[in-house]
Amino acid sequence: MATRVLMIKADGSVLVHSDGGSYKPLNWMSPPCTVKEGVADDGQVEWTVTAKATSKGPADTLRILIEEIHSDSQHDLGIDPGLQKDGVEKHLQELLAEHPATLADGLALVRREFPTAIGPVDLMCRDAEGRSVAVEIKRRGEIDGVEQLTRYLELLNRDPLLKPVRGIFAAQEIKPQAKVLATDRGITCATIDYDALRGMDDAEERLF
């Protein structure tokens, strides 16, 4: 037993949160599901959360024993207007496409979303010497992003019209392990100052 935050949402999902660790719940049931309140064999209040059965197997069940309620409230959140995130990858890509030289001196944009057989490269650029540079952009740079850029570079360097192609891994924050892997593979890491980039964009809008 422990103090937990229990959330029952209007869409039918049930989430069990702790007060630390992460934004992720300790346990949850995705909608659609039903919640029934009953009493366990020892007299404790028990919530039984049952998911909908599927062709893959029987319905899952989550049992929650409630020893004490510290607070119980209900709130109608109304119609969801949608969420606009500031600094998401798409916005970072747009800003860097406008200001590629912030990643490296002399860098110029060739194309956004440059196509490859395994997906588009965020930015394809050329450096001051005219060599191809593939840029992969993330909000948080982790090993998976480096691996993704590595796969792109392997494909792009097979094209005689593009090679040699080097890579830049750009993010607002790059994890140390990702930096080590990128350096080992000859990939340049660039930390993005989002506020500075946005300021440059706003300044150009005022000029026009």
PDB file of N, CA and C in Angstrom, residues 32-33 63-64 70 74 83 104 121 173 178 191 193 201:
ATOM      1  N   PRO A  32     -11.347   1.504 -24.479  1.00  0.00           N
ATOM      2  CA  PRO A  32     -12.468   1.598 -23.553  1.00  0.00           C
ATOM      3  C   PRO A  32     -12.352   0.581 -22.414  1.00  0.00           C
ATOM      4  N   CYS A  33     -12.741   0.986 -21.230  1.00  0.00           N
ATOM      5  CA  CYS A  33     -12.755   0.059 -20.103  1.00  0.00           C
ATOM      6  C   CYS A  33     -13.849   0.484 -19.127  1.00  0.00           C
ATOM      7  N   ARG A  63      -6.928  -4.442 -10.573  1.00  0.00           N
ATOM      8  CA  ARG A  63      -7.602  -4.345  -9.269  1.00  0.00           C
ATOM      9  C   ARG A  63      -6.868  -3.320  -8.413  1.00  0.00           C
ATOM     10  N   ILE A  64      -7.633  -2.369  -7.875  1.00  0.00           N
ATOM     11  CA  ILE A  64      -7.063  -1.312  -7.036  1.00  0.00           C
ATOM     12  C   ILE A  64      -7.742  -1.367  -5.663  1.00  0.00           C
ATOM     13  N   HIS A  70      -7.623  10.518   0.624  1.00  0.00           N
ATOM     14  CA  HIS A  70      -7.174  11.812   1.126  1.00  0.00           C
ATOM     15  C   HIS A  70      -7.935  12.957   0.469  1.00  0.00           C
ATOM     16  N   GLN A  74     -13.865  16.005  -8.763  1.00  0.00           N
ATOM     17  CA  GLN A  74     -14.235  15.767 -10.156  1.00  0.00           C
ATOM     18  C   GLN A  74     -14.244  17.100 -10.886  1.00  0.00           C
ATOM     19  N   LEU A  83      -3.532  21.338 -28.350  1.00  0.00           N
ATOM     20  CA  LEU A  83      -2.328  21.809 -27.676  1.00  0.00           C
ATOM     21  C   LEU A  83      -1.280  22.197 -28.701  1.00  0.00           C
ATOM     22  N   ALA A 104      26.672  25.718 -38.812  1.00  0.00           N
ATOM     23  CA  ALA A 104      28.074  25.716 -39.253  1.00  0.00           C
ATOM     24  C   ALA A 104      28.269  26.884 -40.220  1.00  0.00           C
ATOM     25  N   VAL A 121      15.388  12.994 -44.770  1.00  0.00           N
ATOM     26  CA  VAL A 121      16.360  13.695 -43.939  1.00  0.00           C
ATOM     27  C   VAL A 121      15.801  15.089 -43.670  1.00  0.00           C
ATOM     28  N   GLU A 173      19.091  19.773 -26.668  1.00  0.00           N
ATOM     29  CA  GLU A 173      19.887  19.127 -25.622  1.00  0.00           C
ATOM     30  C   GLU A 173      20.359  17.784 -26.163  1.00  0.00           C
ATOM     31  N   ALA A 178      24.992  10.096 -26.544  1.00  0.00           N
ATOM     32  CA  ALA A 178      24.753  10.368 -27.960  1.00  0.00           C
ATOM     33  C   ALA A 178      25.922  11.140 -28.565  1.00  0.00           C
ATOM     34  N   THR A 191      24.300  22.030 -30.635  1.00  0.00           N
ATOM     35  CA  THR A 191      23.247  22.332 -29.669  1.00  0.00           C
ATOM     36  C   THR A 191      22.514  23.592 -30.118  1.00  0.00           C
ATOM     37  N   ASP A 193      20.125  26.796 -29.749  1.00  0.00           N
ATOM     38  CA  ASP A 193      19.567  27.799 -28.834  1.00  0.00           C
ATOM     39  C   ASP A 193      18.241  28.254 -29.437  1.00  0.00           C
ATOM     40  N   ASP A 201      14.394  35.073 -36.177  1.00  0.00           N
ATOM     41  CA  ASP A 201      13.239  34.992 -37.066  1.00  0.00           C
ATOM     42  C   ASP A 201      12.323  36.203 -36.856  1.00  0.00           C
TER      43      ASP A 201
END
